[in-house]
Each structure stands twice: as structure tokens, then as C-alpha cells.
Tab-separated table of C-alpha atoms and ligand atoms in Angstrom:
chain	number	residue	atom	x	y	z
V	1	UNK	CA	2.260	8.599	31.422
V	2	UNK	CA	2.176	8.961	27.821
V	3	UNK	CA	2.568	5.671	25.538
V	4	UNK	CA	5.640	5.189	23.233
V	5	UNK	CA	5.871	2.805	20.372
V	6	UNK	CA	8.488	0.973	20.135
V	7	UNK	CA	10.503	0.157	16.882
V	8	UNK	CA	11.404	-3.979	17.441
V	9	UNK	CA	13.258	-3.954	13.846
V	10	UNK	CA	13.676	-1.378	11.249
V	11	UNK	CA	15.409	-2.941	7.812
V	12	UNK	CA	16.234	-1.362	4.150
V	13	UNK	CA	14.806	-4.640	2.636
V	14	UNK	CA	15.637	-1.850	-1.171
V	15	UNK	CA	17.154	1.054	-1.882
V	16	UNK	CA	15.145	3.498	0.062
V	17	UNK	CA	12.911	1.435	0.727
V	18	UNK	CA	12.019	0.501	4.747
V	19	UNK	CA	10.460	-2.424	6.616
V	20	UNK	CA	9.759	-1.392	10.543
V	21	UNK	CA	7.933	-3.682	12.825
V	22	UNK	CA	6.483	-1.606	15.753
V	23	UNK	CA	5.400	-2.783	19.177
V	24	UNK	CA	1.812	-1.167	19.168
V	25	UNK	CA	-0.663	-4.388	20.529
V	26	UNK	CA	-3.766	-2.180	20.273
V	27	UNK	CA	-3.182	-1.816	16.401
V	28	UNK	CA	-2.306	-5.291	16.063
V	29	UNK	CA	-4.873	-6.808	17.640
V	30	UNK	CA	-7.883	-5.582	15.531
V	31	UNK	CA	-5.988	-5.306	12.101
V	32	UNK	CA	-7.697	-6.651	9.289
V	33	UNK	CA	-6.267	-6.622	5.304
V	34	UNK	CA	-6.563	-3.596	3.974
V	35	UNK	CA	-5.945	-1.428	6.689
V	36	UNK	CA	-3.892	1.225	7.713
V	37	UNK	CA	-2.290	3.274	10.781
V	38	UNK	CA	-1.508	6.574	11.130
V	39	UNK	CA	2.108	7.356	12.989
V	40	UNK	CA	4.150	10.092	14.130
V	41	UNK	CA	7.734	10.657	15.084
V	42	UNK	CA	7.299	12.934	17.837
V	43	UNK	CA	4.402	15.527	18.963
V	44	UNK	CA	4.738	18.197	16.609
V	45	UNK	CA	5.863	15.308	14.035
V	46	UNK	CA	3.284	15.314	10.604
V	47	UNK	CA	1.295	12.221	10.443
V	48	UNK	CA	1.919	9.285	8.281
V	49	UNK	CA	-0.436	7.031	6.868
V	50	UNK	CA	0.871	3.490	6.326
V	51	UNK	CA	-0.538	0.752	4.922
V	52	UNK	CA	-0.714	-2.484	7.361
V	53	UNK	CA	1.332	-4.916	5.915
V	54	UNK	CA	1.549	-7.875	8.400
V	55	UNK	CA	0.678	-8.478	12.310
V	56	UNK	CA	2.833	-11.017	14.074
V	57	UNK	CA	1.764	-11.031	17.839
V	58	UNK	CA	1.806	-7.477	19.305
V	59	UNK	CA	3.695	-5.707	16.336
V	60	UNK	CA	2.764	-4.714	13.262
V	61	UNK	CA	4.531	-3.843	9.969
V	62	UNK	CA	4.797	-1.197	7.788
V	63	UNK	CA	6.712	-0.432	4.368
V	64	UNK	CA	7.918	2.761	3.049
V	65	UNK	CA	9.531	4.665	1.156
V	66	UNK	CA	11.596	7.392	2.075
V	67	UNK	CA	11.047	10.285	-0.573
V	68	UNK	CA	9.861	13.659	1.543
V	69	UNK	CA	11.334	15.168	4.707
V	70	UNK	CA	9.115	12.967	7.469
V	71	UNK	CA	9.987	9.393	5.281
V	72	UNK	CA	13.436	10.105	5.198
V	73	UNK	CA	13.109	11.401	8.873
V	74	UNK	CA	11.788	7.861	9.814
V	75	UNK	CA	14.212	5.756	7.768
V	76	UNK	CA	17.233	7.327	10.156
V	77	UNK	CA	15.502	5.441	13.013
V	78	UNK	CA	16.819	2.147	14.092
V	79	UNK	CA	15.504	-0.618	16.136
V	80	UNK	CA	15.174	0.468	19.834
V	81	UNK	CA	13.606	4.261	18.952
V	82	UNK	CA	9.910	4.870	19.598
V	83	UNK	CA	7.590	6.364	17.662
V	84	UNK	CA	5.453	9.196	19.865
V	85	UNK	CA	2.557	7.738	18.187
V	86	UNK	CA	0.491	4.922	16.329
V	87	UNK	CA	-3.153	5.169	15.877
V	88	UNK	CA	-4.812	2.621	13.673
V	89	UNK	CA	-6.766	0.248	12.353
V	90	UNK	CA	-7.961	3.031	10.547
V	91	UNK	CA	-10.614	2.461	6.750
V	92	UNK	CA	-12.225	-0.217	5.933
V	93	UNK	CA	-11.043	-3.798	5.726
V	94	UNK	CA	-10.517	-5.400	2.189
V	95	UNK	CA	-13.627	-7.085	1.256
V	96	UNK	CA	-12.254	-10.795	1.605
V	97	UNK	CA	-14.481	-13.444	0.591
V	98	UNK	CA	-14.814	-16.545	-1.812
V	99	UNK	CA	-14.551	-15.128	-5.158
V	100	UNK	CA	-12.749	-18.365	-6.915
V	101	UNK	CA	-9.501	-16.863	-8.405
V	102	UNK	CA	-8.283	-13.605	-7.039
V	103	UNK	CA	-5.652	-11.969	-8.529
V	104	UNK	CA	-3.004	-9.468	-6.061
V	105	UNK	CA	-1.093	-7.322	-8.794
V	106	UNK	CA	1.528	-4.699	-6.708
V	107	UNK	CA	3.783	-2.261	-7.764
V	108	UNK	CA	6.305	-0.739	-6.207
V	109	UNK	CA	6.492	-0.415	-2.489
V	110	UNK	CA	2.873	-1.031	-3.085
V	111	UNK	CA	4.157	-4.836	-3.039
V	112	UNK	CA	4.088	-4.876	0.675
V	113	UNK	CA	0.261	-4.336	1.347
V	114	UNK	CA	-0.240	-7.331	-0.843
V	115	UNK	CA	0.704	-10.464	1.296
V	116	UNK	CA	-1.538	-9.996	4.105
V	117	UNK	CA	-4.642	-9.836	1.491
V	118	UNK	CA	-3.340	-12.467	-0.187
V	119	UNK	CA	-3.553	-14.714	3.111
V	120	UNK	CA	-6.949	-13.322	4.011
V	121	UNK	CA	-8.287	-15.120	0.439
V	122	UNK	CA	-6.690	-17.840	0.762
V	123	UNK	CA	-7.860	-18.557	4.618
V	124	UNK	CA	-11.515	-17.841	2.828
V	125	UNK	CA	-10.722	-20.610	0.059
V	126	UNK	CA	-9.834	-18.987	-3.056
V	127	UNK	CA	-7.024	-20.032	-5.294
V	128	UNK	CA	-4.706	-16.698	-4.840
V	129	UNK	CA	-2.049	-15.396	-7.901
V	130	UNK	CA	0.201	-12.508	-7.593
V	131	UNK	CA	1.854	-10.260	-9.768
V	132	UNK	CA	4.584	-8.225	-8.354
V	133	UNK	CA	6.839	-5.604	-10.468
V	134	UNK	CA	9.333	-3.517	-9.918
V	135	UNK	CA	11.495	-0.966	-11.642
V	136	UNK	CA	14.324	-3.575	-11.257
V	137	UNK	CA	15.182	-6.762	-9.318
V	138	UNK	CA	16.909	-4.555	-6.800
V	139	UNK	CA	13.758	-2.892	-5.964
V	140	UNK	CA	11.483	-6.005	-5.654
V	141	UNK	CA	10.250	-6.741	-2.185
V	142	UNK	CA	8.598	-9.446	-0.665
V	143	UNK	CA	9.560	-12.147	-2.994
V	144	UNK	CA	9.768	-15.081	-0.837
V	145	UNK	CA	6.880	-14.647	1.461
V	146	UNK	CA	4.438	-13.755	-1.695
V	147	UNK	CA	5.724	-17.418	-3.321
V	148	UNK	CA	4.929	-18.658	0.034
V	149	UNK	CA	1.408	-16.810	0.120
V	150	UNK	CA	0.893	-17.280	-3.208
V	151	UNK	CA	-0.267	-20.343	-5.239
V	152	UNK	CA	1.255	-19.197	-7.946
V	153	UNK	CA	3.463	-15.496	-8.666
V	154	UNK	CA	4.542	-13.828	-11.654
V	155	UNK	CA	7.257	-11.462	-11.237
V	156	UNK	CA	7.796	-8.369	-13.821
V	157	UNK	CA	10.441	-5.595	-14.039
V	158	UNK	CA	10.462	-2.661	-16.366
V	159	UNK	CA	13.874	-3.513	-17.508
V	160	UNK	CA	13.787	-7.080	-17.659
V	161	UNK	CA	15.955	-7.646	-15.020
V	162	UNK	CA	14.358	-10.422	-13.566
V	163	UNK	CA	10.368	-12.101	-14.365
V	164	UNK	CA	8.649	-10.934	-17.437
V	165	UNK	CA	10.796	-8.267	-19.301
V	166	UNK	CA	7.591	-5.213	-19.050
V	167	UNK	CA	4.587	-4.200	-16.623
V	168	UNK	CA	2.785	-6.119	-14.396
V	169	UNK	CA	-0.848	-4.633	-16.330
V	170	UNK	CA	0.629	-7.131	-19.542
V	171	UNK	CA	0.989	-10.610	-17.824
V	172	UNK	CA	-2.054	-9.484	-16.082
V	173	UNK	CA	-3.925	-9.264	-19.669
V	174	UNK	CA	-2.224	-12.494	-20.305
V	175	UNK	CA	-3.450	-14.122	-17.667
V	176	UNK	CA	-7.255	-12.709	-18.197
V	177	UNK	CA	-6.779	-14.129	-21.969
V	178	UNK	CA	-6.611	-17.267	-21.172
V	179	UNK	CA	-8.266	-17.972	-17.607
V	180	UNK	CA	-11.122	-16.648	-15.648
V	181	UNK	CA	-10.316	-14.848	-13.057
V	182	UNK	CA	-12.998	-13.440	-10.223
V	183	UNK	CA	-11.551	-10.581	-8.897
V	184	UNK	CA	-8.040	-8.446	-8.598
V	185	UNK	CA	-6.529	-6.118	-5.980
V	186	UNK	CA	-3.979	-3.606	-7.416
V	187	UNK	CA	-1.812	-1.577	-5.010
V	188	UNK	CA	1.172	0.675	-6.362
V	189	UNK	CA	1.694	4.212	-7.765
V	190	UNK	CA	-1.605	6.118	-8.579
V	191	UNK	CA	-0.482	5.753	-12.521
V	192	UNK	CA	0.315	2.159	-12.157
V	193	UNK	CA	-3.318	1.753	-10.561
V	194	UNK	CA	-4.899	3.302	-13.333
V	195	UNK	CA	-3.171	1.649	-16.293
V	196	UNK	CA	-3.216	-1.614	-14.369
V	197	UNK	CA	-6.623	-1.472	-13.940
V	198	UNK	CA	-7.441	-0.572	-17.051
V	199	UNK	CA	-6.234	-3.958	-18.297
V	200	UNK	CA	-9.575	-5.592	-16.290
V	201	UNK	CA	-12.179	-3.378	-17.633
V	202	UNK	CA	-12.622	-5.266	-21.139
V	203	UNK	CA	-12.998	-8.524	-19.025
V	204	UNK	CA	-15.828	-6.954	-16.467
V	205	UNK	CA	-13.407	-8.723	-13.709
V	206	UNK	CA	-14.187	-6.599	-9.679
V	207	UNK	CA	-11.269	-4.698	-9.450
V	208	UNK	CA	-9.939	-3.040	-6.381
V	209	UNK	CA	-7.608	-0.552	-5.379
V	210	UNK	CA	-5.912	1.206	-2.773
V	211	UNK	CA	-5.632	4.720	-2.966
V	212	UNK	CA	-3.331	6.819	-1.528
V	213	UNK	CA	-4.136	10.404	-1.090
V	214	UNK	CA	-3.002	13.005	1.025
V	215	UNK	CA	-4.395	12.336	4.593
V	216	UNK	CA	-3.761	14.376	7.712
V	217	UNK	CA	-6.428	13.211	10.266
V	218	UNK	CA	-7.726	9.882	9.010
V	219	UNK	CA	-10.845	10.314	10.534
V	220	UNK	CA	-13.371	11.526	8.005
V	221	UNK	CA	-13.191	15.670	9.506
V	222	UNK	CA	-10.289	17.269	7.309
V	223	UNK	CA	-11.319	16.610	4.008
V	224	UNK	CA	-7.614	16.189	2.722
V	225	UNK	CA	-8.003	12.044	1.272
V	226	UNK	CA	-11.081	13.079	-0.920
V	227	UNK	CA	-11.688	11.095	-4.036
V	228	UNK	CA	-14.046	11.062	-6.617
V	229	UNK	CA	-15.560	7.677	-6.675
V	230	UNK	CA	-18.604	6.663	-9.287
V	231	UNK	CA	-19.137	10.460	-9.322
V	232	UNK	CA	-19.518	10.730	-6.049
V	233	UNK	CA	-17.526	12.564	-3.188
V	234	UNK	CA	-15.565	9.661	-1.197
V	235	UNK	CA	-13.153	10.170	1.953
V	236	UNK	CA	-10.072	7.594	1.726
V	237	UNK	CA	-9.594	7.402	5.112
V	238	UNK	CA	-13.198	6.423	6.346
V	239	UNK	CA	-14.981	5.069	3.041
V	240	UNK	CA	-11.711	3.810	1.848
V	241	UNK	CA	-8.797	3.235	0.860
V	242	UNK	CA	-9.828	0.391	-0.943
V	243	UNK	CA	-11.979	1.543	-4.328
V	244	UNK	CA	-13.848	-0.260	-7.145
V	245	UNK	CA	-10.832	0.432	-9.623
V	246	UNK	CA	-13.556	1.195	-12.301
V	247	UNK	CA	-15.105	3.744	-10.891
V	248	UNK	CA	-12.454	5.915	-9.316
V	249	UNK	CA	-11.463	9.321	-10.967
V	250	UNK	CA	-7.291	8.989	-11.287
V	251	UNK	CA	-6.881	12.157	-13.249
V	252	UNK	CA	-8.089	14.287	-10.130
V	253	UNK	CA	-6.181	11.774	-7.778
V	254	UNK	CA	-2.672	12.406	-8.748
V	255	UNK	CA	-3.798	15.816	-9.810
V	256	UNK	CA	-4.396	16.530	-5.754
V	257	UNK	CA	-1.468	13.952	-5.079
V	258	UNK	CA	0.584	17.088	-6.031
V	259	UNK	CA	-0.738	20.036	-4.043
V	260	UNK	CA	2.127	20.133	-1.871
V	261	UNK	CA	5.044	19.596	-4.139
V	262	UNK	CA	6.622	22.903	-3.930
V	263	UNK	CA	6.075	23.013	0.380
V	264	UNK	CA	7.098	18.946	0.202
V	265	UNK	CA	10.410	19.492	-1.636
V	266	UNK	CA	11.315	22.783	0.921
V	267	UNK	CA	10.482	20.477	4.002
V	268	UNK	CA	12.982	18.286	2.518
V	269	UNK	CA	15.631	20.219	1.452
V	270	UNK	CA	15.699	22.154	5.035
V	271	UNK	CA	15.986	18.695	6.679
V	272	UNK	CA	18.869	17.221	4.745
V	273	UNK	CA	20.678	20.555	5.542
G	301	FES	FE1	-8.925	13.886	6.718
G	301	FES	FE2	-9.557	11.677	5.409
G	301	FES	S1	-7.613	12.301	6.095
G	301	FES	S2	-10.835	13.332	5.908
């Protein structure tokens, strides 16, 4: 008999923006930071890679947004639907150990891959600060449980909505002004990534990110996640997703991000028909 996952709760926690907790124990029970699944709405579904965002007992989480045909497919699911299915962990953990001060900057629906990383270094002793923007303070997620995470969090929005009236890359500069800090994950848009990251150069501070590339199998064979990494040839989905920010080559990231626009917007117009 074939194995269906189970949606427990599916929530807009933004505009367009989903939270679904799925009943998949296998996934749940080896999750690490860091890592993601890869899911699919039915057989002949396309396959979604999703960052793992938090494990509570046999379910795990997931954020997204919905912004292409599949996305918006699984945002009209409620709590009750199953998924056909949900393959994961899949990559490499985040590398958690005692740096001293780590710093968790995320942008975006990029927010939600940031608390369970943020628990990881504090379980291994560091003193943890976060940095979470957002276009506006409609679209900022996660508020509460990265204060609770947290030992201390900055909050920024582009229009000054709410936090620090700008990006999160300037209190990050701020902050690396006037304190040392050991090492900083940044998870968000590709661009945000790069600028963001950018900020931590001048201050030779281990940076990390987590790319998001096109993936269809998530196992290393296809080819589809590659990145340039140090100069060298790296597949997201096995070697990665998680990057020295330094070294990673953004320009051909988003540039391959985009391969599919034309075929991506078609998908989507045909399914909102
Ligand atoms: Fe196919 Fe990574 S998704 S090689």
C-alpha cells in the first residue's frame, strides 16, 4: 500500500506566505538544521524542495511561498489532505558547533529556516542573535519564536514599518562595528544573500548560506542545483545547500535561478485558469 503524508495544519502565517506541518516520522526523526525535504502533491506532481524548518514529534514543518503553479497548487491544501510524497533529510546538516557569537540574519520567507539553527547553537553553547527583515511588518514571520530562540533579535523592514527603518545587511554592519562576532548564517533571496554577505567580508567573520537553486532529484544525478563554489563545481542538494558565503558565485546563481521563467509563468497561468 502506498504511504500518504498527511497535512496536520496548513496556516497563511503572511500574505502568500504558508506554514504546513506534515505527518512524515521518517523525515522527522533524522532531521538535523539545515536540512531539507523534497515533496510532491501527487505522482505526476513536480518536486519541491523545502527547507526544514522545525520537527515537533512525528511532523515536520515547512514554509513557503506560493509564487509558481505547484506553490500556489500547495497553498489550496488544507489540513486533512496528504501529500503523495515526502522524501528527506536530504544535504548536509548546518555545521553547528561552539563558535562564541553566531549571528542568524533571514530574509524573507527565508526567516523560517532560521529558528531551528538558531536552537542547534544555542544547545552547543553559543550566545545566538538574529536579524530578521522583511519587506513590511505584514510579511515578517516567526517573530515570537525567534525572540524566544534568540538571545537577542533585531528586526528590519524596507519601509520602516516596524524594527530598523532599512536592510537587515546594515544593522548587521552595525553590529560587526562594534562587537565580535564568530560566525553568521544568512538565508533569504539569492540577492539578499549576496549583499548581506557582503557586509561580513571586510570583518573575515565564517559566513554561511543557503542556496536555493533549481533542484529536481535532490540526489546528486540531475545536475539541475549546480553552483559554483570557490571555483569549483558544487551540487546543492548533496554538497549543500549550506555554502561558505565568500566563496559562492551569485551572479551565475540567480542567473540559472531564471532558466525557467518563461515555462514557470505558462505553468502558472494555465493553472489559475
Ligand atoms: Fe539534481 Fe541536485 S537536484 S543534482
Amino acid at each position: 500500500m502506498t504511504r500518504l503524508y498527511t497535512i496536520n495544519t496548513a496556516t497563511e502565517i503572511a500574505d502568500k506566505i504558508f506554514e504546513f506541518w506534515i505527518d512524515a516520522p521518517q523525515v522527522a526523526r533524522n532531521a538535523r538544521a539545515g536540512q531539507f525535504l523534497i515533496l510532491r502533491i501527487d505522482e505526476k506532481g513536480e518536486r519541491v524542495p523545502l527547507t526544514i524548518s522545525a520537527v515537533d514529534g512525528d511532523a515536520v514543518r515547512v514554509v513557503f511561498m506560493a509564487v509558481g503553479k505547484t506553490t500556489e497548487h500547495l497553498a489550496t491544501l488544507q489540513a486533512g489532505d496528504t501529500l503523495a510524497d515526502v522524501v528527506g533529510p536530504l544535504g548536509k546538516p548546518s555545521e553547528i558547533r561552539e563558535y562564541g557569537t553566531c549571528c542568524l540574519v533571514g530574509g524573507g520567507a527565508g526567516i523560517a529556516c532560521t529558528p531551528i539553527i538558531a536552537r542547534e547553537l544555542k544547545a552547543a553553547g553559543n550566545h545566538v542573535i538574529g536579524i530578521i527583515g522583511s519587506r513590511n511588518a505584514d510579511l515578517l514571520i516567526l517573530e515570537d519564536e525567534m525572540r524566544e530562540v534568540c538571545d537577542e533579535l533585531f528586526i528590519t523592514t524596507d519601509d520602516g514599518s516596524k524594527g530598523f527603518h532599512g536592510y537587515a545587511a546594515d544593522v548587521l554592519k552595525r553590529e560587526l562595528d562594534h562587537r565580535t562576532i564568530d560566525a553568521v548564517w544568512i538565508i533569504g533571496p539569492a540577492i539578499m544573500m549576496k549583499v548581506t554577505s557582503a557586509a561580513t567580508l571586510p570583518y573575515g567573520v565564517k559566513t554561511f548560506v543557503s542556496l536555493n537553486p533549481i533542484m529536481v532529484d535532490g540526489t546528486g544525478m540531475c545536475g539541475s542545483c549546480r553552483v559554483t563554489v570557490g571555483g569549483e563545481t558544487k551540487f546543492a542538494c548533496v554538497d549543500g545547500p549550506e555554502f561558505d558565503a565568500h566563496q559562492v558565485d551569485f551572479a551565475e546563481l540567480m542567473q540559472r535561478q531564471r532558466i525557467y521563467t518563461d515555462q514557470e509563468k505558462l505553468a502558472a497561468e494555465k493553472f489559475a485558469e
